[in-house]
Protein backbone atom coordinates (compact mmCIF):
# COMPACT_ATOMS: atom_id res chain seq x y z
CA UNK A 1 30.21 20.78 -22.60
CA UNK A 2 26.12 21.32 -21.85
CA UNK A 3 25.83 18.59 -19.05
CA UNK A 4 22.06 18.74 -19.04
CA UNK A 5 22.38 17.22 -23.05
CA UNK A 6 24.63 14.48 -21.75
CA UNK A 7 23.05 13.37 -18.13
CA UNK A 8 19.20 14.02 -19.67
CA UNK A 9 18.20 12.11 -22.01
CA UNK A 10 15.23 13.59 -24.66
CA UNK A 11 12.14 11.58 -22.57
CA UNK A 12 13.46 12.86 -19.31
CA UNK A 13 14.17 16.02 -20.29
CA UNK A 14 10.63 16.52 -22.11
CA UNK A 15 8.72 15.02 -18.81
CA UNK A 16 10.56 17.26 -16.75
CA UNK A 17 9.81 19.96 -18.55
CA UNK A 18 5.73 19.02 -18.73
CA UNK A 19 5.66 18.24 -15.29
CA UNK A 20 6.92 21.61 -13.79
CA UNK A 21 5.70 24.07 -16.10
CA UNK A 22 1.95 23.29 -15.40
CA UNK A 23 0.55 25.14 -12.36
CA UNK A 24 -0.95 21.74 -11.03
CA UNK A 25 2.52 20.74 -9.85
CA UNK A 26 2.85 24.45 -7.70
CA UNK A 27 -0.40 23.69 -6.00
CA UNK A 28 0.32 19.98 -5.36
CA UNK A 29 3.17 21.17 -3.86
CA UNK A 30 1.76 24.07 -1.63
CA UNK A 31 -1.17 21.52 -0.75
CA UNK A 32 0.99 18.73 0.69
CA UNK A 33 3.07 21.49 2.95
CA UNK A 34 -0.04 22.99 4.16
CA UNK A 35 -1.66 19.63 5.28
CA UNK A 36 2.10 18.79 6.79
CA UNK A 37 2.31 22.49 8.69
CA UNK A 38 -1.04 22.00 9.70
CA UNK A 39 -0.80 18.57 11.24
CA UNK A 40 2.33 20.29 12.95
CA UNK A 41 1.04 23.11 14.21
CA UNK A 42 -1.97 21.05 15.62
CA UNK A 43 0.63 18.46 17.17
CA UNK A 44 2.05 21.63 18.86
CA UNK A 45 -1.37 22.70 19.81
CA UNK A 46 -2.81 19.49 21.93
CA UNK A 47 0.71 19.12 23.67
CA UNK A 48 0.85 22.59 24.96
CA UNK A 49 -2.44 24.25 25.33
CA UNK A 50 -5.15 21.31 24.76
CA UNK A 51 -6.13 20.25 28.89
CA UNK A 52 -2.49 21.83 29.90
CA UNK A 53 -3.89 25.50 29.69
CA UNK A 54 0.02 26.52 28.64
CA UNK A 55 1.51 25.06 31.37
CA UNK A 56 3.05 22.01 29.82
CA UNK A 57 6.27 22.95 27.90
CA UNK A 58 7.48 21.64 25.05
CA UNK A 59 10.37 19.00 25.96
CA UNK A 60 12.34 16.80 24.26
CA UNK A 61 10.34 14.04 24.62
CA UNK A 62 7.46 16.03 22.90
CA UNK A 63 9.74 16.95 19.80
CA UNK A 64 10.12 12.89 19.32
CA UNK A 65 6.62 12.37 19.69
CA UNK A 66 5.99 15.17 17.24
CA UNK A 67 8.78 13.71 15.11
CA UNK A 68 6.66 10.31 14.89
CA UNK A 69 3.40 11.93 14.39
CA UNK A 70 4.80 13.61 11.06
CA UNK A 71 6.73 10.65 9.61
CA UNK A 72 3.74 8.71 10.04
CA UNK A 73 1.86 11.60 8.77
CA UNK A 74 3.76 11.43 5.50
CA UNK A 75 4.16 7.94 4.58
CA UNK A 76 0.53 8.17 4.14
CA UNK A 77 0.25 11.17 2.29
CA UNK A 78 3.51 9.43 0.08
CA UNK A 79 1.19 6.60 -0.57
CA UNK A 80 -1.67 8.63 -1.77
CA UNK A 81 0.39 10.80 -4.20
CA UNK A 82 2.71 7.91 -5.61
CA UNK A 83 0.66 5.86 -7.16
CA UNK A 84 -1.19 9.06 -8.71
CA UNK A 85 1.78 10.44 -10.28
CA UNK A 86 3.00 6.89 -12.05
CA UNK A 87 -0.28 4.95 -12.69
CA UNK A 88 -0.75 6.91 -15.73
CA UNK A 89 2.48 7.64 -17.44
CA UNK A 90 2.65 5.15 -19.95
CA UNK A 91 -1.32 4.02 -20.27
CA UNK A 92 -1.68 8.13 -20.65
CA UNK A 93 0.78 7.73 -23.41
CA UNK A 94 -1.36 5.20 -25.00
CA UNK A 95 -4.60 7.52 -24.88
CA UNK A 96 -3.62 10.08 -26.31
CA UNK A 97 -1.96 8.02 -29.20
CA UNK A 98 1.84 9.40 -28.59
CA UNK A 99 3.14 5.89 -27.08
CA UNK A 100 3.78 4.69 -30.75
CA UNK A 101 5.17 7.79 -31.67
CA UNK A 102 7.37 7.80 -28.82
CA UNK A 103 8.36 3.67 -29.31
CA UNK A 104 9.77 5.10 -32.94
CA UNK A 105 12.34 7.24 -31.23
CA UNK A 106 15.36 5.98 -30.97
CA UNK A 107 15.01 5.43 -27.03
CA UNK A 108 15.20 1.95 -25.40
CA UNK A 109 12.22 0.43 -23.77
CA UNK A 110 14.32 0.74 -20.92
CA UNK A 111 15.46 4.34 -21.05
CA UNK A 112 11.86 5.44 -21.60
CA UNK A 113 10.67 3.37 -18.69
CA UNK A 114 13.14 4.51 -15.93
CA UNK A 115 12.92 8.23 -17.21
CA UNK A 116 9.12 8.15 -17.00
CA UNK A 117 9.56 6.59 -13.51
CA UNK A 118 12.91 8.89 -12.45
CA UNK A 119 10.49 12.36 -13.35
CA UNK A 120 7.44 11.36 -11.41
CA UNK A 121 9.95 10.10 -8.35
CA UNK A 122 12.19 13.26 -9.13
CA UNK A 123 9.10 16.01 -8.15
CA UNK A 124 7.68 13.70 -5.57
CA UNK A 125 11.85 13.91 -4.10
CA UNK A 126 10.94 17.98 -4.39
CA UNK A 127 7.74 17.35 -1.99
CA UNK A 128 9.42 15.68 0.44
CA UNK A 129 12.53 18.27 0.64
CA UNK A 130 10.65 20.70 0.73
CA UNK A 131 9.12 19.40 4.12
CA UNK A 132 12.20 19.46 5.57
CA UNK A 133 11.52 22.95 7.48
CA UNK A 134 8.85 21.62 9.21
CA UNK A 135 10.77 19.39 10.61
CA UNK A 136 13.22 22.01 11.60
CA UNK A 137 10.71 22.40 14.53
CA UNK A 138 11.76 19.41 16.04
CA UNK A 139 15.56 19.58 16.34
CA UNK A 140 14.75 22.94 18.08
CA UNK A 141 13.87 21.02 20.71
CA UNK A 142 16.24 17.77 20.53
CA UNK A 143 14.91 13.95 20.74
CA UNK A 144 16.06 12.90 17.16
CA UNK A 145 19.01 12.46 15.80
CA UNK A 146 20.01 14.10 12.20
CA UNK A 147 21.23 10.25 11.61
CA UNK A 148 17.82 8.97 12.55
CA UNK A 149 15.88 11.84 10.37
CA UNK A 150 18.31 10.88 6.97
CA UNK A 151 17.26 7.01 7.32
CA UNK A 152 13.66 8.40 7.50
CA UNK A 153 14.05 10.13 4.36
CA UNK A 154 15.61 7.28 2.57
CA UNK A 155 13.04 4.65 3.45
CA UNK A 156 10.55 7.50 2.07
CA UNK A 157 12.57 7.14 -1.08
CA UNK A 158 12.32 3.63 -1.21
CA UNK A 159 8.76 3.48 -0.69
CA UNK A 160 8.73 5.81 -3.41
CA UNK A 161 10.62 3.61 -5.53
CA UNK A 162 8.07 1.02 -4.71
CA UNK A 163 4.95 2.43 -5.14
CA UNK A 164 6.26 4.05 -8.91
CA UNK A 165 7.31 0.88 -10.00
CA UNK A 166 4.01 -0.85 -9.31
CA UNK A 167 2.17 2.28 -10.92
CA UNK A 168 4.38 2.21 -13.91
CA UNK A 169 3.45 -1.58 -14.44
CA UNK A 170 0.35 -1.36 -14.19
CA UNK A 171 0.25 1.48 -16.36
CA UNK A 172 2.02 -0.86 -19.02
CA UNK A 173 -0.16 -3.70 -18.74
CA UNK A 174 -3.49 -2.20 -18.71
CA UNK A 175 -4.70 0.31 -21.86
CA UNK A 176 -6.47 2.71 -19.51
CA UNK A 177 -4.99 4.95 -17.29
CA UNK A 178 -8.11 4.58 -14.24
CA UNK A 179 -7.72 0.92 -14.24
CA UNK A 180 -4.38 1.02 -13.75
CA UNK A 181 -4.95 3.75 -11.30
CA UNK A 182 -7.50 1.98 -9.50
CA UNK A 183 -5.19 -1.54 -9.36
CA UNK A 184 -2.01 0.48 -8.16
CA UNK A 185 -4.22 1.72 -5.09
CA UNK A 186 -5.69 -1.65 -4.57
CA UNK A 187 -1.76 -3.03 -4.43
CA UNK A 188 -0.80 0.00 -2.22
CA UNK A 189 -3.55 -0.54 -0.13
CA UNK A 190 -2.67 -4.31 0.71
CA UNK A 191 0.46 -3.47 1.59
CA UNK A 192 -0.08 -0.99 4.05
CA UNK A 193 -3.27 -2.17 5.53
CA UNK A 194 -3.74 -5.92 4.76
CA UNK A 195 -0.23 -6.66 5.98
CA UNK A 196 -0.61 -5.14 9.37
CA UNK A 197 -3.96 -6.81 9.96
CA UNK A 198 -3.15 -9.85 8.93
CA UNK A 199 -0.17 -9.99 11.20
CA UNK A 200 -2.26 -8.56 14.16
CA UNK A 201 -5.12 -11.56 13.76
CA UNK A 202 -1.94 -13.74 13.31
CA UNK A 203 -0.18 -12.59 16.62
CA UNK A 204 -4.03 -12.72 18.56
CA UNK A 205 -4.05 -16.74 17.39
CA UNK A 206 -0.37 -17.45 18.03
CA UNK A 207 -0.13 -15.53 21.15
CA UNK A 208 -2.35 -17.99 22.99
CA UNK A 209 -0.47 -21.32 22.46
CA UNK A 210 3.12 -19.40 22.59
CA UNK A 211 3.74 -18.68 26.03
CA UNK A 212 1.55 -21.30 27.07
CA UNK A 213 3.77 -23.49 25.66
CA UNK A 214 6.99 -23.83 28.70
CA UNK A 215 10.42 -23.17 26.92
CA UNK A 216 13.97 -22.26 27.91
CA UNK A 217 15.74 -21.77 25.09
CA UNK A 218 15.57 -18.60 22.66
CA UNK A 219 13.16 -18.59 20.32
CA UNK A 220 11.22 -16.35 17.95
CA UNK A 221 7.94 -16.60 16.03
CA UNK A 222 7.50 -16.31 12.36
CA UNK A 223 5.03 -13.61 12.82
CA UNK A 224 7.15 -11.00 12.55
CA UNK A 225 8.12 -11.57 9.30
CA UNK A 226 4.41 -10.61 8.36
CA UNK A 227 5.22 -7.14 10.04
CA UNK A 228 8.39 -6.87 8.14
CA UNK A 229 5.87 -6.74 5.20
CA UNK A 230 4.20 -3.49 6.50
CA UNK A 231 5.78 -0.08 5.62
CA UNK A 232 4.49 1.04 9.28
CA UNK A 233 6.14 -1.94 10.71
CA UNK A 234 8.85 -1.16 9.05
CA UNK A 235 9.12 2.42 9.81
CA UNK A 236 8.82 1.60 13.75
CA UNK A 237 11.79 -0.36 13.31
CA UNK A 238 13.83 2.63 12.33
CA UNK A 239 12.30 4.65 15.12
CA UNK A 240 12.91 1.94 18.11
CA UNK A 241 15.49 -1.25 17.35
CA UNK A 242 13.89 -3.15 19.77
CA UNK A 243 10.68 -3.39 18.36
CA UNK A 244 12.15 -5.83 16.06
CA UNK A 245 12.28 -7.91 19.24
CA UNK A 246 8.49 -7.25 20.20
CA UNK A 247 7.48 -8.49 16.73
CA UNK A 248 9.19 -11.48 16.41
CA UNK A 249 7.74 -12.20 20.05
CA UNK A 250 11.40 -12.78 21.30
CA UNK A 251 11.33 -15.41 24.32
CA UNK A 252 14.07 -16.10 27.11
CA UNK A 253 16.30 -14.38 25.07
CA UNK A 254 18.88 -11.35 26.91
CA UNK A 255 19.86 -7.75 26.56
CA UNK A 256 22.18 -8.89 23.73
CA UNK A 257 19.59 -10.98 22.31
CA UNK A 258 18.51 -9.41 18.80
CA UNK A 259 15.79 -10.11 16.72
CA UNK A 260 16.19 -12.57 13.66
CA UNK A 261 15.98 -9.88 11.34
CA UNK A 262 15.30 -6.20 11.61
CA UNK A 263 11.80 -5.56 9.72
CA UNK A 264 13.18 -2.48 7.66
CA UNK A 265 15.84 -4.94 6.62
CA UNK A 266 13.77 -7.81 5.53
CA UNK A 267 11.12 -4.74 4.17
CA UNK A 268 14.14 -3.39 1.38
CA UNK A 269 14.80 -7.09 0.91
CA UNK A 270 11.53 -8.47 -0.25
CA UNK A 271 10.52 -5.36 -2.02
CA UNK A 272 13.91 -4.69 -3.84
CA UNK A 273 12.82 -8.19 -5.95
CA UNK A 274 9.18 -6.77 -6.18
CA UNK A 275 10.77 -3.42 -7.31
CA UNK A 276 13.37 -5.46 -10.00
CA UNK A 277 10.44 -7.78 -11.04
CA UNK A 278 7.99 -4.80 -11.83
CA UNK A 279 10.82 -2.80 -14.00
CA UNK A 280 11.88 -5.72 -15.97
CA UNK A 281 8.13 -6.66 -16.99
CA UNK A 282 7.53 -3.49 -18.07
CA UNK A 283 10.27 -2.96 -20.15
CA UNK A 284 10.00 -5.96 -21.53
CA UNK A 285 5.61 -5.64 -21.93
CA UNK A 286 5.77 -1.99 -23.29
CA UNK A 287 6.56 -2.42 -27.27
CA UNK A 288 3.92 -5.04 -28.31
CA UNK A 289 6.03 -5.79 -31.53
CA UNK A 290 9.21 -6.87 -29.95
CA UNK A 291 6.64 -9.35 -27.85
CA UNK A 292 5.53 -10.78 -30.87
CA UNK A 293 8.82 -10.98 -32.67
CA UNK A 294 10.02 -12.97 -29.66
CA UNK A 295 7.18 -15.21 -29.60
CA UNK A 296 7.89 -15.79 -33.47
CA UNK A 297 11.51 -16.38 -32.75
CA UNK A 298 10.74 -18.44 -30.54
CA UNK A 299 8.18 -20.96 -32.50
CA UNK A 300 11.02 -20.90 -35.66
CA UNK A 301 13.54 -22.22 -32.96
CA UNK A 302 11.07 -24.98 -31.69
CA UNK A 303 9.80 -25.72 -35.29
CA UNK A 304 13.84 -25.87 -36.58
CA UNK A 305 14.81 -28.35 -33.14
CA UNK A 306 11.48 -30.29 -34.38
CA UNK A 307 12.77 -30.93 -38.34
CA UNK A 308 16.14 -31.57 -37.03
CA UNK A 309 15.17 -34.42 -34.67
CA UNK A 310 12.91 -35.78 -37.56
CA UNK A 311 15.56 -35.80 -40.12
CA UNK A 312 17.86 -37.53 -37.47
């Protein structure tokens, strides 16, 4: 039995194929593990030989710090490649007049959606694997957990997820691919930079009447919740539990005491809808005709309930 035939279906298997044999995808690939070494081996550099003249070794403590420094390092380089390699797969479609061609085939909307979506994902999954050896470099000298490194990896996959579901609807609902390039960004950009300054001008006006305010019972503020909105926020979380605590502003509370909710938690909640919402509207936006059969279904039924209740 050929299991590629039965798992792949023809749009995956053809993106797959265009994707990988082009020697843009090589260099993308050799260009995101450069800048990753490189931030590494400069990481390595300032602990141990900027103002320490070599006499600082490189402890465990250092390897965590490193450890933060990349996985900050590449949630931003995840959310300048994501929206690059979705944004245009169905608008680019459209250009070069194969979406109609392609809308004949005998693939549902939603096949042709998620496989579009699954191949972009699938080599940006490739990128991020392939970092793994840098990261290597760390458990040589301990600090981090291999538990704590595969949660780090999956919340890279969701954010993934996220930011190719966004592209891909925008790439459905506007004809040309830079538009919905440029909108993806502007989306991306919001949520990892309007959400953390909005909660930091927030906390700055809240933070004066709070503990100004006497109290002995446990409470919280709702400002963390705008945190557990930020991928950064979010990420922190993973690193340190208790910063849950430090968002939410947790008052006379005890060791035991835990934060309402843990911002990666609320983070996968909120954006799994956001991620569910953006699928489903563009499977349901992509074939134009199936819109307007709807619509025409829809005024038949309305015009049919109107006779009937005139003839009653």
């Amino acid at each position: 039995m050929n299991w590629s035939r039965k798992w792949i279906n023809p749009v995956l298997d053809k993106e797959f194929r265009l994707r990988m044999r082009t020697p843009r995808s090589s260099i993308s690939l050799l260009a995101y593990i450069l800048v990753l070494g490189l931030i590494a081996l400069g990481f390595i550099y300032i602990t141990l030989y900027l103002g320490n003249q070599g006499n600082q070794s490189f402890n465990s403590g250092a390897g965590r710090m490193m450890f933060y420094v990349l996985s900050f390092a590449q949630l931003v380089l995840i959310a300048f490649m994501a929206p690059a390699l979705t944004a245009g797969v169905i608008s680019g479609e459209r250009e070069k007049q194969t979406l109609s061609m392609l809308l004949t085939t005998q693939q549902s909307s939603s096949t042709i959606i998620l496989s579009k979506l699954f191949s972009s994902l699938s080599f940006m999954t490739l990128i991020i694997v392939a970092t793994m050896p840098i990261y290597s470099i760390v458990f040589l000298y301990g600090g981090i957990s291999l538990k704590q490194m595969i949660f780090i990896f999956l919340f890279y996959l969701f954010v993934m997820l996220l930011l190719g579901s966004l592209g891909v609807l925008f790439s459905t609902l506007f004809k040309r691919t830079m538009v919905a390039v440029i909108v993806t960004y502007g989306v991306a950009l919001c949520i990892f930079l309007l959400t953390g300054l909005l909660y930091l001008f927030i906390m700055s006006i809240v933070q004066r009447s709070y503990y100004s305010t006497p109290s002995t019972a446990t409470t919280y503020s709702f400002v963390g919740y705008i945190l557990g909105l930020n991928p950064a926020g979010a990420l922190i979380s993973l690193f340190e539990p208790s910063f849950s605590k430090q968002a939410f502003m947790l008052r006379n509370g005890n060791l035991n005491s835990n934060a309402p909710i843990q911002l990666w938690q609320e983070f996968v909640l909120v954006y799994s809808v956001v991620i569910i919402a953006s699928l489903w509207i563009s499977i349901r936006r992509i074939r134009p005709v199936a819109r307007r059969k709807s619509k025409v279904q829809d005024n038949q039924a309305s015009a049919l309930e109107t006779s009937a209740s005139d003839h009653s």
